[in-house]
Amino acid sequence: MEPCRQVPVAFTINGRAVSLEVAADETALHVIRDRLLLKGTKEGCGIGECGACTIVVDGKAVNACLMLAAQLQGRNIMTVEGLIEKHELSVLQKAFLEDHAVQCGFCTPGMLMSSCALLKDKPRPDKGDIVDAISGNLCRCTGYQQVVGAIQDAARRLFGEKA
Amino acid sequence: MMRPKATYVRPGTLTEAVDLLQDLDDRCKLLAGGTDVATELRSGAIRGRCLVDLSALPELKGIHEAEEELVIGSGVTLSEIASSAGVARGAPALAKAAAVFGSRQIRNMATIGGNICRASPAGDTLPPLYVQDAELELTSSSKTRRVSIRDFIQGPGRIDLKAGEILKCIRLKKAADFTMHRFDKIGNRKALAVSIVNLAGLVALSPDGIIQRIRLAWGSVAPTVVRSSRVEAFLTGKPLRMETLDQAYPLVQDAISPIDDARASAAYRRRVAVGLLFRLTTQQESPDSIMDIA
Ligand SMILES: Cc1cc2nc3c(=O)[nH]c(=O)nc-3n(C[C@H](O)[C@H](O)[C@H](O)COP(=O)(O)OP(=O)(O)OC[C@H]3O[C@@H](n4cnc5c(N)ncnc54)[C@H](O)[C@@H]3O)c2cc1C
Ligand code: FES
Ligand code: FES
């Protein structure tokens, strides 16, 4: 491969295969929001500090604002739009709604992606695991308790009581 | 005049990468996890460069544990370090530093090699690497050389990386003969905080509490990480008690040269540098810490 300004990339996003050309210094966040028009993923700070742009790449939560679009090559990406199951909100999303873990909602897609990665990795997280998993996600509204509670609820509903 | 546009290339092997670097001029910019480079691209600090993405190089991955040595690929992420049994055995202070680094998302992306080459005075992996006298292996198309981390890091953002070189891996002698392995960090908050002061400490204590060997490395209190042979020599052979550490106060103040910045004043850093040393007398670290894995 030679250095190029326009980089061809092919990856899977929410189960759909896409291929397109991206600029060398374009971020993954820009491609997701402005090229693929998946606006669920938010841009807050743009420098890795707020977590609003969190996506799941090959099972791991990362900040889309810090990832180059060119680095999406060959990866399996999930954004908040991919959580929906057969036109219905997922258990995790329902728990967020029912437990009042959403107020203005700006942090919610990022919170959901961080907790989705956590639950895949650790189906029965303790409170410390949850706090650690969302420590890179800022929320100006809820005070976090409801978010932690919603993740605990979702874990319980999906995988049963903590062993 | 048109600004030169950035280009991107992702070599698939280390050989391909070093050959490429030989051909490119100094307009290239290496990136691994990209957490530092992405913020520099956004701020405009770097533009129009050839971005050489090292994230696909298998030679930079993996942690290898031998009997006495630990070899960590420069492309290993902080998450991988935090969860590695080999690092927990051979470099517990590094494991602790990795566990409190940035956020989950940052740890999933950021690499140890990027942290070293960024050479921030506050870099959290650096003090644990200094106390274990880490050796860095650098590779170019013509040769491979080893250099100690103390010689490699020359100042804030300044490293002894020659044109065409890539940091391949980090070699550590396992710190098996120490009884305490500590890493403490003071920041503005727990997660996502740049260290105001950090301290890595290895101590070998005799059963009656005498310091037999001690190694200390402070971060964020000077242009580069501080290890002081005078402080270490002074404490050796003395009991690990508050009074002893208090006597080391002037020596510590001599060794460090902190500055005022947006995060904290120099005066505060001077007090915290000693405060973290005092913490060595608390046998238990804060509950979320890793210690005494032996
Ligand atoms: C929100 C946020 C939180 C952060 N929190 C912390 C923290 O708690 N503690 C801390 O210490 N840092 C922190 N950082 C800084 C940063 O994440 C670290 O310095 C990280 O380890 C850099 O690794 P990287 O792989 O992302 O580096 P990159 O951005 O890819 O590269 C960093 C530098 O190293 C060079 N480089 C990378 N790999 C190599 C190589 N193999 N050979 C030669 N040169 C190389 C690059 O050219 C560049 O100059 C934080 C950053 C952000 C954005
Ligand atoms: S927009 Fe990415 S972390 Fe804030
Ligand atoms: S709900 Fe408003 S920021 Fe979290």
mmCIF file of N, CA and C in Angstrom, chain B residues 21-132:
data_model
loop_
_atom_site.group_PDB
_atom_site.id
_atom_site.type_symbol
_atom_site.label_atom_id
_atom_site.label_comp_id
_atom_site.label_asym_id
_atom_site.label_seq_id
_atom_site.Cartn_x
_atom_site.Cartn_y
_atom_site.Cartn_z
ATOM 1 N N LEU B 21 9.538 3.921 5.937
ATOM 2 C CA LEU B 21 10.057 5.089 6.649
ATOM 3 C C LEU B 21 11.364 5.560 6.031
ATOM 4 N N GLN B 22 12.131 4.606 5.505
ATOM 5 C CA GLN B 22 13.395 4.960 4.877
ATOM 6 C C GLN B 22 13.152 5.843 3.656
ATOM 7 N N ASP B 23 12.044 5.545 2.949
ATOM 8 C CA ASP B 23 11.734 6.302 1.736
ATOM 9 C C ASP B 23 11.064 7.636 2.015
ATOM 10 N N LEU B 24 10.275 7.667 3.092
ATOM 11 C CA LEU B 24 9.542 8.905 3.372
ATOM 12 C C LEU B 24 10.480 9.927 3.998
ATOM 13 N N ASP B 25 10.204 11.191 3.777
ATOM 14 C CA ASP B 25 11.036 12.181 4.445
ATOM 15 C C ASP B 25 10.488 12.455 5.841
ATOM 16 N N ASP B 26 10.962 13.501 6.480
ATOM 17 C CA ASP B 26 10.551 13.746 7.858
ATOM 18 C C ASP B 26 9.135 14.316 7.966
ATOM 19 N N ARG B 27 8.407 14.297 6.860
ATOM 20 C CA ARG B 27 7.020 14.744 6.934
ATOM 21 C C ARG B 27 6.079 13.639 7.419
ATOM 22 N N CYS B 28 6.633 12.471 7.723
ATOM 23 C CA CYS B 28 5.738 11.413 8.166
ATOM 24 C C CYS B 28 5.502 11.514 9.671
ATOM 25 N N LYS B 29 4.350 11.012 10.102
ATOM 26 C CA LYS B 29 3.980 11.009 11.515
ATOM 27 C C LYS B 29 3.487 9.600 11.856
ATOM 28 N N LEU B 30 4.200 8.944 12.775
ATOM 29 C CA LEU B 30 3.779 7.603 13.178
ATOM 30 C C LEU B 30 2.548 7.702 14.065
ATOM 31 N N LEU B 31 1.675 6.710 13.969
ATOM 32 C CA LEU B 31 0.603 6.634 14.946
ATOM 33 C C LEU B 31 0.306 5.182 15.287
ATOM 34 N N ALA B 32 -0.065 4.958 16.544
ATOM 35 C CA ALA B 32 -0.382 3.597 17.000
ATOM 36 C C ALA B 32 -1.848 3.583 17.417
ATOM 37 N N GLY B 33 -2.138 3.931 18.686
ATOM 38 C CA GLY B 33 -3.538 4.029 19.102
ATOM 39 C C GLY B 33 -4.188 5.299 18.577
ATOM 40 N N GLY B 34 -3.365 6.299 18.323
ATOM 41 C CA GLY B 34 -3.866 7.548 17.742
ATOM 42 C C GLY B 34 -4.523 8.502 18.719
ATOM 43 N N THR B 35 -4.529 8.190 20.028
ATOM 44 C CA THR B 35 -5.247 9.065 20.967
ATOM 45 C C THR B 35 -4.570 10.423 21.103
ATOM 46 N N ASP B 36 -3.248 10.448 21.021
ATOM 47 C CA ASP B 36 -2.551 11.738 21.037
ATOM 48 C C ASP B 36 -2.556 12.370 19.651
ATOM 49 N N VAL B 37 -2.282 11.557 18.632
ATOM 50 C CA VAL B 37 -2.193 12.091 17.271
ATOM 51 C C VAL B 37 -3.530 12.685 16.825
ATOM 52 N N ALA B 38 -4.646 12.038 17.174
ATOM 53 C CA ALA B 38 -5.966 12.547 16.760
ATOM 54 C C ALA B 38 -6.224 13.929 17.337
ATOM 55 N N THR B 39 -5.816 14.149 18.600
ATOM 56 C CA THR B 39 -6.051 15.473 19.176
ATOM 57 C C THR B 39 -5.132 16.504 18.518
ATOM 58 N N GLU B 40 -3.937 16.086 18.127
ATOM 59 C CA GLU B 40 -3.022 17.010 17.434
ATOM 60 C C GLU B 40 -3.535 17.337 16.030
ATOM 61 N N LEU B 41 -4.158 16.359 15.381
ATOM 62 C CA LEU B 41 -4.733 16.614 14.055
ATOM 63 C C LEU B 41 -5.877 17.609 14.189
ATOM 64 N N ARG B 42 -6.687 17.416 15.209
ATOM 65 C CA ARG B 42 -7.854 18.275 15.396
ATOM 66 C C ARG B 42 -7.446 19.713 15.684
ATOM 67 N N SER B 43 -6.405 19.864 16.525
ATOM 68 C CA SER B 43 -5.989 21.219 16.889
ATOM 69 C C SER B 43 -5.183 21.897 15.781
ATOM 70 N N GLY B 44 -4.806 21.104 14.773
ATOM 71 C CA GLY B 44 -4.012 21.675 13.695
ATOM 72 C C GLY B 44 -2.515 21.667 13.979
ATOM 73 N N ALA B 45 -2.131 21.073 15.127
ATOM 74 C CA ALA B 45 -0.709 21.009 15.465
ATOM 75 C C ALA B 45 0.060 20.182 14.425
ATOM 76 N N ILE B 46 -0.597 19.163 13.875
ATOM 77 C CA ILE B 46 0.015 18.493 12.732
ATOM 78 C C ILE B 46 -0.948 18.546 11.553
ATOM 79 N N ARG B 47 -0.425 18.892 10.411
ATOM 80 C CA ARG B 47 -1.259 18.885 9.202
ATOM 81 C C ARG B 47 -0.372 18.609 7.998
ATOM 82 N N GLY B 48 -1.030 18.030 7.002
ATOM 83 C CA GLY B 48 -0.317 17.784 5.761
ATOM 84 C C GLY B 48 0.784 16.740 5.872
ATOM 85 N N ARG B 49 0.735 15.912 6.919
ATOM 86 C CA ARG B 49 1.788 14.915 7.078
ATOM 87 C C ARG B 49 1.336 13.579 6.508
ATOM 88 N N CYS B 50 2.306 12.682 6.329
ATOM 89 C CA CYS B 50 1.966 11.320 5.950
ATOM 90 C C CYS B 50 1.784 10.518 7.233
ATOM 91 N N LEU B 51 0.558 10.089 7.500
ATOM 92 C CA LEU B 51 0.258 9.349 8.716
ATOM 93 C C LEU B 51 0.598 7.874 8.489
ATOM 94 N N VAL B 52 1.576 7.388 9.229
ATOM 95 C CA VAL B 52 1.971 5.980 9.083
ATOM 96 C C VAL B 52 1.375 5.204 10.253
ATOM 97 N N ASP B 53 0.353 4.409 9.946
ATOM 98 C CA ASP B 53 -0.415 3.702 10.969
ATOM 99 C C ASP B 53 0.274 2.371 11.313
ATOM 100 N N LEU B 54 0.731 2.284 12.566
ATOM 101 C CA LEU B 54 1.463 1.079 12.983
ATOM 102 C C LEU B 54 0.540 0.026 13.585
ATOM 103 N N SER B 55 -0.781 0.289 13.591
ATOM 104 C CA SER B 55 -1.670 -0.574 14.365
ATOM 105 C C SER B 55 -1.859 -1.968 13.774
ATOM 106 N N ALA B 56 -1.442 -2.166 12.524
ATOM 107 C CA ALA B 56 -1.627 -3.503 11.935
ATOM 108 C C ALA B 56 -0.366 -4.364 12.029
ATOM 109 N N LEU B 57 0.690 -3.872 12.661
ATOM 110 C CA LEU B 57 1.949 -4.627 12.663
ATOM 111 C C LEU B 57 1.928 -5.720 13.737
ATOM 112 N N PRO B 58 1.917 -6.996 13.323
ATOM 113 C CA PRO B 58 1.851 -8.077 14.327
ATOM 114 C C PRO B 58 3.081 -8.085 15.230
ATOM 115 N N GLU B 59 4.221 -7.584 14.734
ATOM 116 C CA GLU B 59 5.466 -7.612 15.516
ATOM 117 C C GLU B 59 5.417 -6.701 16.741
ATOM 118 N N LEU B 60 4.472 -5.760 16.743
ATOM 119 C CA LEU B 60 4.405 -4.831 17.878
ATOM 120 C C LEU B 60 3.394 -5.279 18.935
ATOM 121 N N LYS B 61 2.762 -6.435 18.680
ATOM 122 C CA LYS B 61 1.702 -6.885 19.591
ATOM 123 C C LYS B 61 2.232 -7.916 20.580
ATOM 124 N N GLY B 62 1.493 -8.159 21.592
ATOM 125 C CA GLY B 62 1.742 -9.295 22.485
ATOM 126 C C GLY B 62 2.668 -8.999 23.651
ATOM 127 N N ILE B 63 2.426 -9.750 24.735
ATOM 128 C CA ILE B 63 3.250 -9.664 25.939
ATOM 129 C C ILE B 63 3.889 -11.026 26.131
ATOM 130 N N HIS B 64 5.217 -11.064 26.197
ATOM 131 C CA HIS B 64 5.901 -12.352 26.346
ATOM 132 C C HIS B 64 6.593 -12.405 27.687
ATOM 133 N N GLU B 65 6.328 -13.473 28.407
ATOM 134 C CA GLU B 65 6.888 -13.596 29.737
ATOM 135 C C GLU B 65 7.932 -14.710 29.713
ATOM 136 N N ALA B 66 9.177 -14.352 30.019
ATOM 137 C CA ALA B 66 10.213 -15.365 30.183
ATOM 138 C C ALA B 66 10.482 -15.495 31.679
ATOM 139 N N GLU B 67 11.485 -16.317 32.034
ATOM 140 C CA GLU B 67 11.704 -16.554 33.459
ATOM 141 C C GLU B 67 11.993 -15.266 34.220
ATOM 142 N N GLU B 68 12.911 -14.472 33.686
ATOM 143 C CA GLU B 68 13.313 -13.268 34.415
ATOM 144 C C GLU B 68 12.904 -11.979 33.741
ATOM 145 N N GLU B 69 12.338 -12.101 32.540
ATOM 146 C CA GLU B 69 12.108 -10.902 31.752
ATOM 147 C C GLU B 69 10.677 -10.851 31.232
ATOM 148 N N LEU B 70 10.218 -9.632 31.045
ATOM 149 C CA LEU B 70 8.912 -9.411 30.460
ATOM 150 C C LEU B 70 9.145 -8.559 29.210
ATOM 151 N N VAL B 71 8.606 -9.007 28.066
ATOM 152 C CA VAL B 71 8.759 -8.214 26.852
ATOM 153 C C VAL B 71 7.373 -7.772 26.396
ATOM 154 N N ILE B 72 7.172 -6.467 26.354
ATOM 155 C CA ILE B 72 5.861 -5.914 26.010
ATOM 156 C C ILE B 72 5.978 -5.214 24.660
ATOM 157 N N GLY B 73 5.178 -5.642 23.682
ATOM 158 C CA GLY B 73 5.186 -4.997 22.370
ATOM 159 C C GLY B 73 4.739 -3.551 22.500
ATOM 160 N N SER B 74 5.322 -2.671 21.685
ATOM 161 C CA SER B 74 4.974 -1.254 21.811
ATOM 162 C C SER B 74 3.508 -1.004 21.459
ATOM 163 N N GLY B 75 2.913 -1.908 20.671
ATOM 164 C CA GLY B 75 1.524 -1.726 20.252
ATOM 165 C C GLY B 75 0.511 -2.345 21.194
ATOM 166 N N VAL B 76 0.961 -2.808 22.354
ATOM 167 C CA VAL B 76 0.035 -3.379 23.339
ATOM 168 C C VAL B 76 -0.779 -2.246 23.972
ATOM 169 N N THR B 77 -2.091 -2.454 24.105
ATOM 170 C CA THR B 77 -2.933 -1.383 24.656
ATOM 171 C C THR B 77 -2.889 -1.394 26.184
ATOM 172 N N LEU B 78 -3.303 -0.287 26.766
ATOM 173 C CA LEU B 78 -3.351 -0.180 28.216
ATOM 174 C C LEU B 78 -4.342 -1.175 28.800
ATOM 175 N N SER B 79 -5.441 -1.469 28.087
ATOM 176 C CA SER B 79 -6.385 -2.497 28.559
ATOM 177 C C SER B 79 -5.700 -3.846 28.644
ATOM 178 N N GLU B 80 -4.915 -4.161 27.612
ATOM 179 C CA GLU B 80 -4.222 -5.459 27.612
ATOM 180 C C GLU B 80 -3.224 -5.545 28.761
ATOM 181 N N ILE B 81 -2.540 -4.434 29.032
ATOM 182 C CA ILE B 81 -1.587 -4.425 30.143
ATOM 183 C C ILE B 81 -2.308 -4.595 31.470
ATOM 184 N N ALA B 82 -3.441 -3.889 31.619
ATOM 185 C CA ALA B 82 -4.182 -3.950 32.887
ATOM 186 C C ALA B 82 -4.708 -5.349 33.164
ATOM 187 N N SER B 83 -4.968 -6.130 32.110
ATOM 188 C CA SER B 83 -5.559 -7.447 32.350
ATOM 189 C C SER B 83 -4.565 -8.589 32.142
ATOM 190 N N SER B 84 -3.283 -8.275 31.956
ATOM 191 C CA SER B 84 -2.310 -9.329 31.693
ATOM 192 C C SER B 84 -1.794 -9.966 32.989
ATOM 193 N N ALA B 85 -1.893 -11.289 33.063
ATOM 194 C CA ALA B 85 -1.378 -11.996 34.246
ATOM 195 C C ALA B 85 0.146 -11.851 34.308
ATOM 196 N N GLY B 86 0.799 -11.834 33.158
ATOM 197 C CA GLY B 86 2.250 -11.693 33.120
ATOM 198 C C GLY B 86 2.703 -10.357 33.689
ATOM 199 N N VAL B 87 1.998 -9.284 33.332
ATOM 200 C CA VAL B 87 2.351 -7.958 33.857
ATOM 201 C C VAL B 87 2.035 -7.903 35.351
ATOM 202 N N ALA B 88 0.908 -8.501 35.767
ATOM 203 C CA ALA B 88 0.573 -8.510 37.198
ATOM 204 C C ALA B 88 1.666 -9.211 37.999
ATOM 205 N N ARG B 89 2.291 -10.231 37.409
ATOM 206 C CA ARG B 89 3.379 -10.939 38.108
ATOM 207 C C ARG B 89 4.698 -10.178 38.032
ATOM 208 N N GLY B 90 5.037 -9.700 36.845
ATOM 209 C CA GLY B 90 6.386 -9.178 36.637
ATOM 210 C C GLY B 90 6.526 -7.673 36.800
ATOM 211 N N ALA B 91 5.405 -6.947 36.718
ATOM 212 C CA ALA B 91 5.476 -5.480 36.816
ATOM 213 C C ALA B 91 4.163 -4.947 37.405
ATOM 214 N N PRO B 92 3.872 -5.319 38.672
ATOM 215 C CA PRO B 92 2.580 -4.938 39.262
ATOM 216 C C PRO B 92 2.340 -3.429 39.287
ATOM 217 N N ALA B 93 3.380 -2.613 39.443
ATOM 218 C CA ALA B 93 3.171 -1.159 39.468
ATOM 219 C C ALA B 93 2.688 -0.676 38.100
ATOM 220 N N LEU B 94 3.192 -1.273 37.048
ATOM 221 C CA LEU B 94 2.745 -0.919 35.691
ATOM 222 C C LEU B 94 1.282 -1.330 35.496
ATOM 223 N N ALA B 95 0.935 -2.505 36.023
ATOM 224 C CA ALA B 95 -0.459 -2.971 35.912
ATOM 225 C C ALA B 95 -1.390 -1.981 36.597
ATOM 226 N N LYS B 96 -0.968 -1.500 37.723
ATOM 227 C CA LYS B 96 -1.786 -0.540 38.477
ATOM 228 C C LYS B 96 -1.917 0.770 37.702
ATOM 229 N N ALA B 97 -0.822 1.235 37.132
ATOM 230 C CA ALA B 97 -0.873 2.475 36.350
ATOM 231 C C ALA B 97 -1.824 2.324 35.169
ATOM 232 N N ALA B 98 -1.791 1.148 34.537
ATOM 233 C CA ALA B 98 -2.666 0.909 33.379
ATOM 234 C C ALA B 98 -4.126 0.888 33.805
ATOM 235 N N ALA B 99 -4.399 0.350 34.993
ATOM 236 C CA ALA B 99 -5.785 0.216 35.448
ATOM 237 C C ALA B 99 -6.442 1.575 35.696
ATOM 238 N N VAL B 100 -5.643 2.592 36.050
ATOM 239 C CA VAL B 100 -6.239 3.905 36.354
ATOM 240 C C VAL B 100 -5.971 4.929 35.238
ATOM 241 N N PHE B 101 -5.604 4.435 34.083
ATOM 242 C CA PHE B 101 -5.240 5.290 32.947
ATOM 243 C C PHE B 101 -6.503 5.756 32.208
ATOM 244 N N GLY B 102 -6.631 7.055 31.986
ATOM 245 C CA GLY B 102 -7.710 7.594 31.141
ATOM 246 C C GLY B 102 -9.084 7.064 31.507
ATOM 247 N N SER B 103 -9.731 6.458 30.524
ATOM 248 C CA SER B 103 -11.047 5.855 30.715
ATOM 249 C C SER B 103 -11.005 4.494 30.027
ATOM 250 N N ARG B 104 -12.088 3.739 30.155
ATOM 251 C CA ARG B 104 -12.149 2.441 29.464
ATOM 252 C C ARG B 104 -11.876 2.606 27.964
ATOM 253 N N GLN B 105 -12.532 3.600 27.348
ATOM 254 C CA GLN B 105 -12.369 3.799 25.907
ATOM 255 C C GLN B 105 -10.920 4.128 25.560
ATOM 256 N N ILE B 106 -10.307 5.028 26.352
ATOM 257 C CA ILE B 106 -8.916 5.414 26.091
ATOM 258 C C ILE B 106 -8.006 4.193 26.261
ATOM 259 N N ARG B 107 -8.225 3.415 27.314
ATOM 260 C CA ARG B 107 -7.376 2.230 27.537
ATOM 261 C C ARG B 107 -7.500 1.225 26.404
ATOM 262 N N ASN B 108 -8.681 1.156 25.791
ATOM 263 C CA ASN B 108 -8.867 0.226 24.678
ATOM 264 C C ASN B 108 -8.110 0.660 23.431
ATOM 265 N N MET B 109 -7.795 1.941 23.325
ATOM 266 C CA MET B 109 -7.125 2.454 22.128
ATOM 267 C C MET B 109 -5.636 2.728 22.377
ATOM 268 N N ALA B 110 -5.335 3.397 23.485
ATOM 269 C CA ALA B 110 -3.976 3.897 23.719
ATOM 270 C C ALA B 110 -2.980 2.755 23.910
ATOM 271 N N THR B 111 -1.782 2.936 23.372
ATOM 272 C CA THR B 111 -0.737 1.917 23.504
ATOM 273 C C THR B 111 0.365 2.404 24.453
ATOM 274 N N ILE B 112 1.117 1.438 24.969
ATOM 275 C CA ILE B 112 2.236 1.783 25.850
ATOM 276 C C ILE B 112 3.330 2.477 25.038
ATOM 277 N N GLY B 113 3.532 2.033 23.801
ATOM 278 C CA GLY B 113 4.557 2.651 22.947
ATOM 279 C C GLY B 113 4.229 4.119 22.682
ATOM 280 N N GLY B 114 2.949 4.403 22.450
ATOM 281 C CA GLY B 114 2.519 5.783 22.228
ATOM 282 C C GLY B 114 2.741 6.631 23.466
ATOM 283 N N ASN B 115 2.500 6.045 24.629
ATOM 284 C CA ASN B 115 2.695 6.784 25.878
ATOM 285 C C ASN B 115 4.164 7.119 26.096
ATOM 286 N N ILE B 116 5.045 6.175 25.773
ATOM 287 C CA ILE B 116 6.483 6.416 25.918
ATOM 288 C C ILE B 116 6.930 7.491 24.912
ATOM 289 N N CYS B 117 6.532 7.318 23.647
ATOM 290 C CA CYS B 117 7.028 8.219 22.603
ATOM 291 C C CYS B 117 6.413 9.613 22.699
ATOM 292 N N ARG B 118 5.248 9.729 23.314
ATOM 293 C CA ARG B 118 4.671 11.050 23.565
ATOM 294 C C ARG B 118 5.546 11.813 24.569
ATOM 295 N N ALA B 119 6.200 11.038 25.461
ATOM 296 C CA ALA B 119 7.141 11.625 26.432
ATOM 297 C C ALA B 119 6.560 12.797 27.202
ATOM 298 N N SER B 120 5.326 12.657 27.632
ATOM 299 C CA SER B 120 4.747 13.679 28.509
ATOM 300 C C SER B 120 5.355 13.530 29.896
ATOM 301 N N PRO B 121 5.679 14.649 30.571
ATOM 302 C CA PRO B 121 6.198 14.539 31.945
ATOM 303 C C PRO B 121 5.201 13.831 32.855
ATOM 304 N N ALA B 122 3.901 13.854 32.481
ATOM 305 C CA ALA B 122 2.857 13.257 33.308
ATOM 306 C C ALA B 122 2.476 11.849 32.849
ATOM 307 N N GLY B 123 3.146 11.315 31.833
ATOM 308 C CA GLY B 123 2.799 10.000 31.289
ATOM 309 C C GLY B 123 2.762 8.945 32.393
ATOM 310 N N ASP B 124 1.641 8.223 32.485
ATOM 311 C CA ASP B 124 1.448 7.348 33.638
ATOM 312 C C ASP B 124 2.215 6.028 33.572
ATOM 313 N N THR B 125 2.594 5.578 32.382
ATOM 314 C CA THR B 125 3.346 4.314 32.345
ATOM 315 C C THR B 125 4.827 4.551 32.641
ATOM 316 N N LEU B 126 5.248 5.827 32.603
ATOM 317 C CA LEU B 126 6.692 6.085 32.674
ATOM 318 C C LEU B 126 7.310 5.772 34.040
ATOM 319 N N PRO B 127 6.766 6.286 35.172
ATOM 320 C CA PRO B 127 7.406 5.957 36.461
ATOM 321 C C PRO B 127 7.537 4.448 36.709
ATOM 322 N N PRO B 128 6.492 3.655 36.433
ATOM 323 C CA PRO B 128 6.662 2.200 36.619
ATOM 324 C C PRO B 128 7.771 1.619 35.730
ATOM 325 N N LEU B 129 7.952 2.188 34.541
ATOM 326 C CA LEU B 129 9.017 1.694 33.661
ATOM 327 C C LEU B 129 10.388 2.134 34.169
ATOM 328 N N TYR B 130 10.464 3.347 34.727
ATOM 329 C CA TYR B 130 11.747 3.841 35.274
ATOM 330 C C TYR B 130 12.184 3.010 36.471
ATOM 331 N N VAL B 131 11.247 2.640 37.370
ATOM 332 C CA VAL B 131 11.698 1.886 38.547
ATOM 333 C C VAL B 131 12.172 0.496 38.168
ATOM 334 N N GLN B 132 11.749 -0.006 37.008
ATOM 335 C CA GLN B 132 12.231 -1.323 36.587
ATOM 336 C C GLN B 132 13.312 -1.196 35.510
#
